[in-house]
Tab-separated table of C-alpha atoms in Angstrom:
chain	number	residue	atom	x	y	z
B	1	MET	CA	-16.575	7.830	-5.771
B	2	ARG	CA	-18.135	10.355	-3.265
B	3	LYS	CA	-16.306	13.140	-1.604
B	4	PRO	CA	-16.550	12.350	2.096
B	5	PHE	CA	-15.668	9.175	1.345
B	6	LEU	CA	-12.058	10.189	-0.166
B	7	TRP	CA	-11.840	12.763	2.597
B	8	ALA	CA	-11.627	9.379	5.046
B	9	ILE	CA	-9.236	7.405	3.349
B	10	ALA	CA	-6.927	10.699	3.054
B	11	LEU	CA	-7.493	11.199	7.073
B	12	LEU	CA	-7.049	7.431	7.718
B	13	LEU	CA	-4.026	7.201	5.580
B	14	SER	CA	-2.127	10.246	6.996
B	15	PHE	CA	-2.949	9.139	11.114
B	16	GLY	CA	-2.158	6.071	9.824
B	17	LEU	CA	1.337	6.215	8.006
B	18	THR	CA	2.685	8.998	10.428
B	19	GLY	CA	2.424	6.188	12.480
B	20	CYS	CA	3.213	9.307	15.273
B	21	LEU	CA	0.774	11.792	16.389
B	22	PHE	CA	2.157	13.804	19.334
B	23	SER	CA	6.200	12.915	18.053
B	24	ALA	CA	6.024	14.140	14.730
B	25	PHE	CA	6.441	17.674	16.283
B	26	LEU	CA	7.416	17.184	20.124
B	27	ALA	CA	9.918	14.863	19.448
B	28	GLY	CA	11.647	12.725	16.808
B	29	ASP	CA	14.462	10.828	16.177
B	30	SER	CA	17.139	10.456	19.835
B	31	ARG	CA	20.373	11.950	18.410
B	32	LEU	CA	23.285	12.278	20.645
B	33	GLN	CA	26.560	14.397	20.251
B	34	LEU	CA	28.955	14.592	22.947
B	35	GLU	CA	31.720	17.476	22.846
B	36	ASN	CA	35.016	17.834	24.319
B	37	GLY	CA	35.762	21.225	26.450
B	38	SER	CA	37.350	19.932	28.932
B	39	ARG	CA	41.310	19.874	29.398
B	40	MET	CA	41.172	15.909	30.061
B	41	ALA	CA	40.401	12.740	27.363
B	42	ILE	CA	36.877	11.009	27.711
B	43	ALA	CA	35.361	7.857	26.595
B	44	GLU	CA	32.709	5.891	26.747
B	45	LEU	CA	29.670	7.926	27.737
B	46	GLU	CA	27.216	5.386	28.985
B	47	ALA	CA	23.398	5.360	30.507
B	48	VAL	CA	23.559	3.795	33.672
B	49	GLY	CA	20.366	2.393	35.752
B	50	PRO	CA	19.880	0.706	38.506
B	51	GLY	CA	19.225	-2.351	36.902
B	52	ASP	CA	21.322	-1.958	32.894
B	53	THR	CA	24.124	0.096	31.158
B	54	VAL	CA	23.995	1.250	27.743
B	55	LEU	CA	26.811	2.498	25.718
B	56	LEU	CA	25.893	5.615	23.876
B	57	VAL	CA	29.259	6.957	22.805
B	58	GLY	CA	32.041	4.648	22.508
B	59	ASP	CA	34.984	7.309	20.916
B	60	THR	CA	37.322	8.518	22.515
B	61	LEU	CA	37.620	12.257	22.511
B	62	TRP	CA	40.951	14.488	23.017
B	63	PRO	CA	40.024	17.963	24.417
B	64	GLY	CA	38.336	20.143	21.663
B	65	GLU	CA	36.898	16.992	19.373
B	66	ARG	CA	33.417	16.488	18.815
B	67	SER	CA	31.713	12.662	18.310
B	68	ARG	CA	30.370	11.410	15.887
B	69	THR	CA	26.293	11.903	16.070
B	70	ARG	CA	24.906	8.705	17.507
B	71	ASP	CA	21.092	7.611	17.499
B	72	VAL	CA	20.623	6.095	20.491
B	73	GLY	CA	17.201	4.823	20.600
B	74	LEU	CA	16.546	6.852	24.143
B	75	ASP	CA	14.069	9.207	24.780
B	76	GLY	CA	13.719	10.229	28.650
B	77	ILE	CA	15.609	10.885	31.825
B	78	PHE	CA	18.600	8.396	32.615
B	79	ARG	CA	21.798	9.169	34.424
B	80	LEU	CA	25.060	9.391	32.502
B	81	ARG	CA	28.513	8.338	32.962
B	82	LEU	CA	31.717	8.506	30.805
B	83	LEU	CA	35.890	7.680	31.790
B	84	ALA	CA	37.826	10.593	31.867
B	85	GLY	CA	41.568	11.177	32.716
B	86	ASP	CA	44.209	13.892	31.630
B	87	THR	CA	45.706	12.611	28.290
B	88	ALA	CA	49.198	11.243	29.849
B	89	CYS	CA	46.933	9.519	32.224
B	90	PHE	CA	44.164	8.193	30.137
B	91	ARG	CA	46.904	6.288	28.239
B	92	ALA	CA	48.792	5.057	31.210
B	93	GLY	CA	44.475	3.316	32.143
B	94	CYS	CA	43.902	5.526	35.475
B	95	ALA	CA	41.333	6.898	33.977
B	96	GLN	CA	38.034	7.587	36.202
B	97	ALA	CA	33.976	7.123	35.317
B	98	ILE	CA	32.360	10.406	36.465
B	99	ASP	CA	28.585	10.575	37.207
B	100	LEU	CA	27.394	13.393	35.041
B	101	GLY	CA	23.761	13.032	36.851
B	102	GLU	CA	20.413	12.746	35.661
B	103	GLN	CA	20.285	14.159	31.662
B	104	GLU	CA	17.550	14.216	30.084
B	105	LEU	CA	17.823	12.457	26.315
B	106	GLY	CA	15.672	12.398	23.340
B	107	GLY	CA	15.270	14.816	19.707
B	108	SER	CA	19.073	15.739	18.747
B	109	VAL	CA	21.417	16.833	21.618
B	110	ARG	CA	24.567	17.942	21.971
B	111	PHE	CA	26.158	17.768	25.110
B	112	ARG	CA	29.525	19.295	25.654
B	113	PHE	CA	31.758	17.440	28.942
B	114	ALA	CA	33.011	20.856	30.665
B	115	VAL	CA	35.494	20.805	33.773
B	116	ASP	CA	35.081	23.708	36.008
B	117	ARG	CA	35.691	25.165	39.694
B	118	ASP	CA	32.859	23.089	40.947
B	119	GLY	CA	33.689	19.822	39.010
B	120	PRO	CA	32.980	18.405	35.759
B	121	TRP	CA	29.309	18.709	33.967
B	122	LEU	CA	27.698	18.031	30.921
B	123	GLU	CA	26.265	21.784	29.185
B	124	LYS	CA	23.632	20.814	26.692
B	125	ARG	CA	23.594	23.161	23.348
Y	1	MET	CA	-5.280	38.204	43.022
Y	2	ARG	CA	-5.370	36.567	39.607
Y	3	LYS	CA	-1.984	35.923	39.020
Y	4	ALA	CA	-2.411	34.019	42.487
Y	5	PHE	CA	-4.990	32.084	41.264
Y	6	LEU	CA	-3.875	31.567	37.830
Y	7	SER	CA	0.092	30.286	39.482
Y	8	ALA	CA	-2.009	28.054	41.544
Y	9	LEU	CA	-3.900	26.699	39.125
Y	10	ALA	CA	-0.738	25.919	37.051
Y	11	ILE	CA	0.795	24.501	40.057
Y	12	ALA	CA	-2.502	22.278	40.207
Y	13	LEU	CA	-2.393	21.281	36.742
Y	14	SER	CA	1.635	20.830	36.477
Y	15	ALA	CA	0.375	17.661	39.547
Y	16	SER	CA	-2.200	16.831	38.218
Y	17	PHE	CA	0.017	16.048	34.642
Y	18	ALA	CA	3.437	14.724	36.379
Y	19	GLY	CA	2.048	11.146	36.875
Y	20	VAL	CA	4.030	8.019	38.522
Y	21	PRO	CA	5.863	6.222	36.042
Y	22	LEU	CA	4.465	2.703	34.856
Y	23	SER	CA	6.742	-0.836	35.400
Y	24	ARG	CA	7.154	-3.270	32.948
Y	25	ALA	CA	5.412	-5.638	35.399
Y	26	ALA	CA	2.206	-3.480	36.129
Y	27	LEU	CA	2.080	-3.609	31.913
Y	28	HIS	CA	2.489	-7.323	32.351
Y	29	ARG	CA	-0.432	-7.932	34.883
Y	30	SER	CA	-2.681	-5.760	32.665
Y	31	GLY	CA	-1.770	-7.838	29.875
Y	32	GLU	CA	-2.762	-10.880	31.744
Y	33	ARG	CA	-6.039	-9.143	32.242
Y	34	LEU	CA	-7.400	-8.564	29.018
Y	35	PRO	CA	-8.453	-11.319	28.347
Y	36	PHE	CA	-11.149	-11.309	31.359
Y	37	ASP	CA	-11.694	-7.417	30.747
Y	38	LEU	CA	-12.662	-8.242	26.828
Y	39	ALA	CA	-15.235	-11.273	27.928
Y	40	ARG	CA	-16.840	-9.069	30.265
Y	41	GLY	CA	-17.420	-6.182	27.621
Y	42	VAL	CA	-19.161	-9.333	25.300
Y	43	GLU	CA	-21.273	-9.876	28.169
Y	44	GLU	CA	-22.321	-6.276	28.704
Y	45	ALA	CA	-22.782	-5.591	24.798
Y	46	THR	CA	-25.253	-8.555	24.383
Y	47	SER	CA	-26.560	-9.174	27.798
Y	48	LEU	CA	-29.986	-7.053	27.150
Y	49	GLY	CA	-30.591	-9.473	24.289
Y	50	GLN	CA	-29.777	-6.711	21.306
Y	51	ASP	CA	-29.806	-6.942	17.539
Y	52	GLY	CA	-26.543	-5.407	16.443
Y	53	TRP	CA	-24.060	-3.435	18.170
Y	54	LEU	CA	-21.120	-1.256	17.318
Y	55	LYS	CA	-18.255	0.935	19.645
Y	56	PHE	CA	-15.209	1.575	19.847
Y	57	SER	CA	-12.832	3.324	22.100
Y	58	HIS	CA	-9.417	5.531	21.717
Y	59	PHE	CA	-7.282	6.181	24.883
Y	60	ALA	CA	-5.205	9.641	24.522
Y	61	VAL	CA	-2.924	11.024	27.078
Y	62	VAL	CA	-3.590	14.977	27.495
Y	63	SER	CA	-0.142	15.190	28.543
Y	64	PRO	CA	3.291	13.948	26.972
Y	65	GLU	CA	4.479	13.921	29.565
Y	66	SER	CA	2.190	12.125	32.018
Y	67	PHE	CA	3.167	8.404	31.662
Y	68	PRO	CA	6.605	8.075	31.321
Y	69	MET	CA	7.537	4.296	32.116
Y	70	ARG	CA	10.320	3.059	34.192
Y	71	SER	CA	13.466	0.516	32.953
Y	72	PRO	CA	16.312	-1.378	34.629
Y	73	LEU	CA	17.828	1.485	31.955
Y	74	GLY	CA	15.936	4.671	33.767
Y	75	LEU	CA	13.061	6.666	32.668
Y	76	HIS	CA	11.980	6.674	29.425
Y	77	HIS	CA	9.076	9.330	27.633
Y	78	GLY	CA	6.879	7.694	26.202
Y	79	TRP	CA	3.089	7.187	25.736
Y	80	PRO	CA	0.490	4.033	27.163
Y	81	TYR	CA	-2.169	2.636	25.214
Y	82	GLN	CA	-5.579	1.213	25.120
Y	83	GLN	CA	-7.709	0.374	22.077
Y	84	ALA	CA	-10.908	-1.377	21.868
Y	85	PHE	CA	-13.732	-2.082	19.050
Y	86	LEU	CA	-16.459	-4.527	19.554
Y	87	PHE	CA	-18.894	-5.142	17.019
Y	88	GLY	CA	-21.829	-7.950	15.881
Y	89	ALA	CA	-25.189	-8.782	14.650
Y	90	MET	CA	-28.486	-11.054	15.745
Y	91	ARG	CA	-30.486	-12.229	13.537
Y	92	ALA	CA	-33.648	-14.606	13.301
Y	93	PHE	CA	-34.559	-17.053	11.769
Y	94	GLY	CA	-37.055	-19.479	10.925
Y	95	ASP	CA	-40.353	-17.802	12.516
Y	96	LEU	CA	-39.481	-14.104	11.394
Y	97	SER	CA	-42.824	-12.574	13.210
Y	98	LEU	CA	-42.381	-10.084	16.176
Y	99	GLU	CA	-44.391	-10.283	19.202
Y	100	GLU	CA	-45.000	-6.833	21.423
Y	101	THR	CA	-45.319	-7.819	24.852
Y	102	VAL	CA	-46.426	-5.173	26.733
Y	103	GLY	CA	-47.207	-5.653	30.821
Y	104	LYS	CA	-47.646	-3.188	33.893
Y	105	THR	CA	-44.145	-2.025	34.056
Y	106	HIS	CA	-43.103	-3.443	30.954
Y	107	ALA	CA	-43.281	-2.805	27.055
Y	108	ARG	CA	-41.127	-4.257	24.465
Y	109	THR	CA	-40.813	-6.298	21.408
Y	110	SER	CA	-39.233	-9.208	20.294
Y	111	PRO	CA	-38.977	-11.783	17.911
Y	112	GLN	CA	-40.601	-15.163	18.177
Y	113	GLY	CA	-37.968	-17.222	17.633
Y	114	TRP	CA	-34.508	-18.125	17.471
Y	115	ARG	CA	-31.532	-15.880	16.635
Y	116	ALA	CA	-27.790	-16.440	15.972
Y	117	GLY	CA	-25.393	-14.290	14.998
Y	118	PHE	CA	-21.915	-13.111	15.860
Y	119	PHE	CA	-19.272	-11.034	17.347
Y	120	TRP	CA	-15.876	-9.657	17.292
Y	121	SER	CA	-14.232	-7.946	19.911
Y	122	PHE	CA	-10.186	-6.845	19.426
Y	123	GLU	CA	-8.532	-4.436	22.369
Y	124	ARG	CA	-5.057	-3.580	22.650
Y	125	ARG	CA	-3.124	-1.832	25.249
Y	126	GLY	CA	0.508	-0.714	26.290
Y	127	TRP	CA	2.765	1.552	26.391
Y	128	ASP	CA	5.297	2.659	23.408
Y	129	GLU	CA	8.149	4.659	23.116
Y	130	GLU	CA	6.019	6.998	20.861
Y	131	ASP	CA	1.790	7.271	20.155
Y	132	PHE	CA	-0.054	6.288	17.046
Y	133	LEU	CA	-3.933	5.945	15.984
Y	134	LEU	CA	-3.719	2.834	13.461
Y	135	ILE	CA	0.262	1.075	12.973
Y	136	PRO	CA	1.750	0.347	15.932
Y	137	PRO	CA	5.615	1.925	16.327
Y	138	GLU	CA	8.622	-0.691	16.664
Y	139	GLY	CA	9.733	1.157	19.736
Y	140	ARG	CA	12.792	-0.763	20.708
Y	141	GLN	CA	11.656	-0.276	24.398
Y	142	GLY	CA	7.342	-0.774	23.558
Y	143	ALA	CA	5.166	-3.211	25.716
Y	144	GLY	CA	1.853	-4.104	24.842
Y	145	PHE	CA	-0.681	-6.822	24.168
Y	146	SER	CA	-3.559	-7.525	21.855
Y	147	GLY	CA	-6.233	-9.763	22.424
Y	148	HIS	CA	-8.775	-11.007	19.707
Y	149	LEU	CA	-12.038	-12.243	20.891
Y	150	PHE	CA	-14.589	-13.324	18.406
Y	151	GLY	CA	-17.765	-16.165	18.738
Y	152	ALA	CA	-21.022	-17.355	17.586
Y	153	LEU	CA	-23.904	-16.558	19.403
Y	154	VAL	CA	-27.850	-18.346	19.420
Y	155	ASP	CA	-30.539	-17.046	21.849
Y	156	ARG	CA	-33.996	-17.088	21.996
Y	157	PRO	CA	-35.317	-13.933	23.411
Y	158	ARG	CA	-38.435	-14.588	24.372
Y	159	TRP	CA	-37.277	-18.171	26.769
Y	160	GLY	CA	-34.695	-15.248	27.858
Y	161	ILE	CA	-31.882	-17.900	27.044
Y	162	SER	CA	-28.674	-17.569	25.268
Y	163	PHE	CA	-25.954	-19.386	24.247
Y	164	GLY	CA	-22.795	-18.914	22.756
Y	165	LEU	CA	-18.752	-20.551	21.971
Y	166	GLY	CA	-15.378	-18.525	20.603
Y	167	ALA	CA	-11.754	-18.081	20.497
Y	168	LEU	CA	-9.651	-16.023	22.360
Y	169	SER	CA	-6.135	-15.168	21.179
Y	170	LEU	CA	-3.822	-12.936	23.222
Y	171	GLU	CA	-0.455	-11.993	21.810
Y	172	ARG	CA	2.489	-10.046	23.585
Y	173	THR	CA	3.240	-7.531	20.298
Y	174	ASP	CA	6.938	-6.504	21.391
Y	175	TRP	CA	9.297	-6.652	24.621
Y	176	PRO	CA	10.457	-10.340	23.704
Y	177	GLU	CA	12.081	-10.300	27.462
Y	178	ASN	CA	9.403	-10.776	29.193
Y	179	ASP	CA	11.100	-10.437	32.105
Y	180	GLY	CA	11.692	-14.092	32.660
Y	181	ARG	CA	8.071	-15.054	32.374
Y	182	GLU	CA	6.542	-17.471	29.939
Y	183	ASP	CA	5.202	-16.163	26.540
Y	184	PRO	CA	1.848	-15.460	27.798
Y	185	SER	CA	0.369	-15.680	23.889
Y	186	ARG	CA	-2.138	-18.515	23.625
Y	187	TRP	CA	-5.317	-19.111	22.368
Y	188	THR	CA	-7.776	-19.621	25.022
Y	189	GLY	CA	-11.686	-21.331	24.534
Y	190	TRP	CA	-14.422	-19.091	25.327
Y	191	GLY	CA	-18.152	-20.299	26.349
Y	192	HIS	CA	-21.622	-18.189	27.475
Y	193	ALA	CA	-24.921	-19.403	28.773
Y	194	GLY	CA	-27.811	-17.465	29.784
Y	195	TRP	CA	-31.233	-17.925	31.304
Y	196	GLY	CA	-33.030	-14.710	32.086
Y	197	ALA	CA	-31.236	-12.487	34.647
Y	198	ALA	CA	-28.531	-14.651	35.354
Y	199	GLN	CA	-25.337	-15.249	32.530
Y	200	GLY	CA	-21.883	-16.658	32.640
Y	201	TRP	CA	-18.757	-17.391	30.392
Y	202	ILE	CA	-15.643	-19.388	30.852
Y	203	LEU	CA	-12.307	-19.362	29.737
Y	204	ALA	CA	-10.199	-22.283	29.149
Y	205	ASP	CA	-7.974	-24.242	27.063
Y	206	GLU	CA	-6.016	-27.163	29.014
Y	207	GLU	CA	-6.987	-25.820	32.342
Y	208	VAL	CA	-9.940	-23.175	33.267
Y	209	ARG	CA	-8.228	-19.713	33.534
Y	210	GLY	CA	-11.224	-17.775	34.549
Y	211	TRP	CA	-15.112	-17.554	34.789
Y	212	SER	CA	-17.626	-15.573	35.761
Y	213	VAL	CA	-21.531	-15.769	36.591
Y	214	SER	CA	-23.840	-12.543	37.286
Y	215	LEU	CA	-27.425	-12.298	38.177
Y	216	ASP	CA	-28.287	-8.229	36.810
Y	217	LEU	CA	-31.869	-7.903	38.173
Y	218	GLU	CA	-31.969	-4.051	37.662
Y	219	GLN	CA	-34.931	-3.140	35.223
Y	220	ARG	CA	-34.069	-0.325	33.438
Y	221	SER	CA	-35.457	2.041	31.275
Y	222	LEU	CA	-33.221	0.369	27.826
Y	223	GLU	CA	-35.214	-2.664	28.349
Y	224	GLY	CA	-38.699	-1.151	28.385
Y	225	ALA	CA	-39.268	-0.575	31.690
Y	226	ARG	CA	-42.440	1.812	31.510
Y	227	ARG	CA	-42.760	2.581	35.128
Y	228	PRO	CA	-40.802	3.076	38.003
Y	229	GLY	CA	-41.652	-0.661	40.144
Y	230	PRO	CA	-39.424	-1.916	42.722
Y	231	MET	CA	-36.948	-3.753	40.610
Y	232	ARG	CA	-35.451	-0.985	39.233
Y	233	TYR	CA	-33.388	-0.459	42.443
Y	234	ALA	CA	-32.622	-4.407	42.337
Y	235	PRO	CA	-28.591	-5.009	42.466
Y	236	ARG	CA	-26.709	-6.487	39.533
Y	237	LEU	CA	-24.343	-9.046	41.086
Y	238	ARG	CA	-21.043	-11.161	39.694
Y	239	ALA	CA	-18.836	-13.365	40.989
Y	240	GLU	CA	-16.131	-13.764	38.893
Y	241	MET	CA	-12.626	-16.281	38.941
Y	242	GLU	CA	-9.398	-14.400	37.045
Y	243	GLY	CA	-7.340	-17.650	36.678
Y	244	LEU	CA	-4.342	-14.820	37.514
Y	245	ASP	CA	-4.324	-15.351	41.360
Y	246	ASP	CA	-7.067	-17.383	41.774
Y	247	SER	CA	-9.080	-14.982	44.060
Y	248	LEU	CA	-12.632	-15.125	43.996
Y	249	ARG	CA	-14.103	-11.401	43.327
Y	250	PHE	CA	-17.381	-9.999	43.739
Y	251	GLU	CA	-18.657	-7.275	42.558
Y	252	TRP	CA	-22.129	-5.359	43.309
Y	253	GLU	CA	-23.810	-2.459	41.282
Y	254	GLN	CA	-26.296	-1.275	43.163
Y	255	PRO	CA	-28.813	1.507	41.510
Y	256	LEU	CA	-29.348	4.184	44.395
Y	257	TRP	CA	-31.653	6.931	42.589
Y	258	ASP	CA	-33.597	6.413	39.733
Y	259	SER	CA	-31.252	4.878	37.119
Y	260	ARG	CA	-28.727	7.703	37.393
Y	261	ALA	CA	-27.029	6.837	40.263
Y	262	TYR	CA	-25.095	3.712	40.678
Y	263	ALA	CA	-23.118	2.438	43.668
Y	264	ARG	CA	-20.659	-0.187	43.036
Y	265	THR	CA	-17.688	-2.121	44.629
Y	266	LEU	CA	-15.414	-4.866	44.455
Y	267	TRP	CA	-14.453	-7.221	46.832
Y	268	SER	CA	-11.514	-10.007	46.696
Y	269	ALA	CA	-12.139	-12.972	48.782
Y	270	ASP	CA	-8.268	-13.020	49.694
Y	271	ASP	CA	-7.467	-9.264	49.753
Y	272	GLY	CA	-11.199	-7.741	51.095
Y	273	PHE	CA	-12.414	-4.198	49.253
Y	274	ARG	CA	-10.481	-3.759	46.129
Y	275	TRP	CA	-12.688	-0.473	44.840
Y	276	GLY	CA	-15.797	1.387	45.460
Y	277	GLU	CA	-17.358	3.862	43.380
Y	278	LEU	CA	-20.068	6.041	42.970
Y	279	ASP	CA	-21.714	7.559	39.880
Y	280	PHE	CA	-23.899	10.226	38.866
Y	281	TRP	CA	-25.515	9.936	35.375
Y	282	PHE	CA	-27.286	12.754	34.087
Y	283	ASP	CA	-29.378	10.346	31.369
Y	284	PRO	CA	-29.700	7.157	32.053
Y	285	SER	CA	-28.492	6.473	28.711
Y	286	ARG	CA	-25.082	7.094	30.441
Y	287	LEU	CA	-23.532	9.845	27.809
Y	288	PHE	CA	-23.108	12.472	30.366
Y	289	GLY	CA	-21.812	11.325	33.919
Y	290	VAL	CA	-19.800	11.933	37.018
Y	291	GLY	CA	-18.070	9.268	39.128
Y	292	ALA	CA	-15.645	9.086	42.110
Y	293	THR	CA	-13.900	5.961	42.949
Y	294	TRP	CA	-11.595	4.667	45.920
Y	295	LEU	CA	-9.435	1.815	44.630
Y	296	ARG	CA	-7.484	-0.243	48.019
Y	297	ARG	CA	-4.180	-1.628	47.370
Y	298	ASP	CA	-1.436	-2.926	49.179
Y	299	GLY	CA	-3.328	-0.816	52.129
Y	300	GLU	CA	-2.547	2.625	49.385
Y	301	ASP	CA	-5.289	4.524	49.123
Y	302	LEU	CA	-5.818	5.949	45.841
Y	303	PHE	CA	-8.977	8.166	45.372
Y	304	GLY	CA	-9.588	8.916	41.598
Y	305	GLY	CA	-12.736	9.766	39.772
Y	306	MET	CA	-14.090	10.352	35.843
Y	307	VAL	CA	-15.683	13.005	34.026
Y	308	ARG	CA	-17.702	11.363	30.829
Y	309	LEU	CA	-18.843	14.304	28.180
Y	310	GLY	CA	-20.542	13.006	25.489
Y	311	LEU	CA	-17.503	11.372	23.738
Y	312	VAL	CA	-15.294	11.997	25.634
Y	313	GLU	CA	-14.356	10.716	29.519
Y	314	PHE	CA	-11.486	12.765	31.436
Y	315	GLY	CA	-9.782	10.299	34.055
Y	316	TYR	CA	-7.858	10.992	37.312
Y	317	SER	CA	-6.644	7.882	39.100
Y	318	TYR	CA	-10.253	6.298	37.983
Y	319	ALA	CA	-9.934	2.769	39.546
Y	320	PRO	CA	-11.475	0.681	36.884
Y	321	GLN	CA	-8.939	2.166	34.390
Y	322	VAL	CA	-6.190	1.802	36.945
Y	323	GLU	CA	-7.146	-2.059	36.891
Y	324	GLN	CA	-7.527	-2.393	33.234
Y	325	LEU	CA	-4.255	-0.756	32.296
Y	326	GLY	CA	-1.826	-1.148	35.437
Y	327	GLY	CA	-0.074	2.824	36.423
Y	328	MET	CA	-2.830	4.985	34.736
Y	329	GLU	CA	-3.131	7.263	38.511
Y	330	LYS	CA	-2.151	10.162	39.221
Y	331	SER	CA	-2.496	11.814	36.177
Y	332	VAL	CA	-5.285	12.936	33.914
Y	333	TYR	CA	-6.074	11.030	30.963
Y	334	ALA	CA	-8.559	10.894	28.198
Y	335	LYS	CA	-10.566	8.475	26.872
Y	336	ILE	CA	-12.638	8.646	23.427
Y	337	GLY	CA	-15.013	6.142	22.700
Y	338	PHE	CA	-18.416	5.590	20.905
Y	339	GLY	CA	-20.870	3.470	21.316
Y	340	ILE	CA	-24.374	2.745	19.313
Y	341	THR	CA	-26.611	-0.182	19.903
Y	342	ARG	CA	-29.559	-1.866	18.519
Y	343	LEU	CA	-32.439	-3.364	20.396
Y	344	ASN	CA	-35.272	-5.147	17.689
Y	345	VAL	CA	-36.281	-1.707	16.058
Y	346	ASP	CA	-34.395	0.804	17.439
Y	347	TRP	CA	-31.178	2.251	17.833
Y	348	TYR	CA	-29.905	3.453	21.328
Y	349	GLY	CA	-26.173	5.037	22.016
Y	350	ALA	CA	-24.577	2.499	24.029
Y	351	PRO	CA	-21.297	4.264	25.838
Y	352	GLY	CA	-19.820	2.846	28.412
Y	353	ALA	CA	-16.315	2.229	28.518
Y	354	GLY	CA	-16.653	1.514	32.251
Y	355	GLY	CA	-20.005	0.789	33.491
Y	356	PHE	CA	-22.395	-1.656	32.156
Y	357	ALA	CA	-24.173	-1.485	29.562
Y	358	SER	CA	-27.408	0.572	29.813
Y	359	GLY	CA	-29.414	2.696	27.431
Y	360	LEU	CA	-32.569	5.145	27.017
Y	361	VAL	CA	-35.944	4.344	25.055
Y	362	ASP	CA	-36.737	7.178	23.276
Y	363	LYS	CA	-40.344	8.046	25.318
Y	364	LYS	CA	-42.276	9.734	22.566
Y	365	ALA	CA	-41.784	6.440	20.212
Y	366	GLU	CA	-42.238	4.774	22.889
Y	367	ALA	CA	-45.664	6.513	23.662
Y	368	LYS	CA	-46.533	6.438	20.071
Y	369	LYS	CA	-45.908	2.526	19.644
Y	370	HIS	CA	-47.947	1.191	23.047
Y	371	GLY	CA	-50.913	3.987	22.615
Y	372	GLY	CA	-49.812	7.037	24.107
Y	373	THR	CA	-50.447	5.480	27.282
Y	374	ARG	CA	-47.716	6.500	29.468
């Protein structure tokens, strides 16, 4: 066997088997973890589009808790929303949906939900 | 001063990389257009009576942020793809002797008798969450189509006649939701006939999906035009019907100067002017060139262009590309392509992911062959 032939096969395999070129170092999987940095209880982090809704993290998080890491399979910019209420209110069922604005997902992200005097917001970690 | 220039350049670059988001509807339309682009590509490859041809091209995005896709959920990061290859060969049978015809304006070698051959043309286009070279990833949000067109050809170059019969398969590679439309995956028959400058193809299954008739009057140096004659400035005309919108379309390619400058325009019977293009090629083989296009759709004007540097072509809102892969606009892309064709005895470069096939005769070899009269 000639050397150029082997090189060509090695090149083809290395390109073909990875299945992704740029993605190997730019983005990979799309994993998400949510941390509750507020004094409220939060639940049901969702991506909400103009015509579709996907539940990203279904865990209910008490203050200070972190969710399990989820492979959400979304890479892009999405409008996020979650349910929040103070701990007593949450049990009573008066939690309200909070719009978190457009956030960028992709790769491994940890979001920390916090509330300050400007209102609720997501901190990307 | 330099800082200002650099920041202006940075702003211009970031503006030219941030494209308009693609939509699934636009991708679906470009998938439905794929069969006609395949048939057109085969006609361009075979129209000059070559012996063999080999082409491939790969669409590459310059910046990963260029072409996001808008879905009902939001804006997805990802990569459009368009990959194609075409190969085939013709072989003479029966009378194998070659005939040299040397006229005042023409010199070419062609076989006396009949030839038979085959071709296989493949293209896949679409969008996926990851980019790839050979094996498509199974992205959950991907959308794509792949098409194969293969067939047999019989021709007799001396008489200028050719016939072809083949089949086309169109397949949706993913995207099971399909936005409520009918599944476009299907098998279609392909037929071709040519006589002299006139050529035609038809795509049909239970019904006629599309057809095209073209009249190629231009005399190119590839075909062995020895001296500039008036027929070098004859146009190439095409009338075609794509079953998509049942609109008759007319294409006109007009040589402007010495096999180098061309004007192309496409008109639709329903919508009027679709797009126009001005091309300048630094050599008739179309390895290096620049082009500017003007696309009009829904009352909006889209200006674009391309620069071809050998095997790589850079484009920005280039009208033929916007027509092929809907949404490839307002951002820079690159197309890597290679093409070679054999006409009787000589090999030529035959790039031309866009544009009609063309090539350049090796003038020295040609002069030697015909006794140095040039």
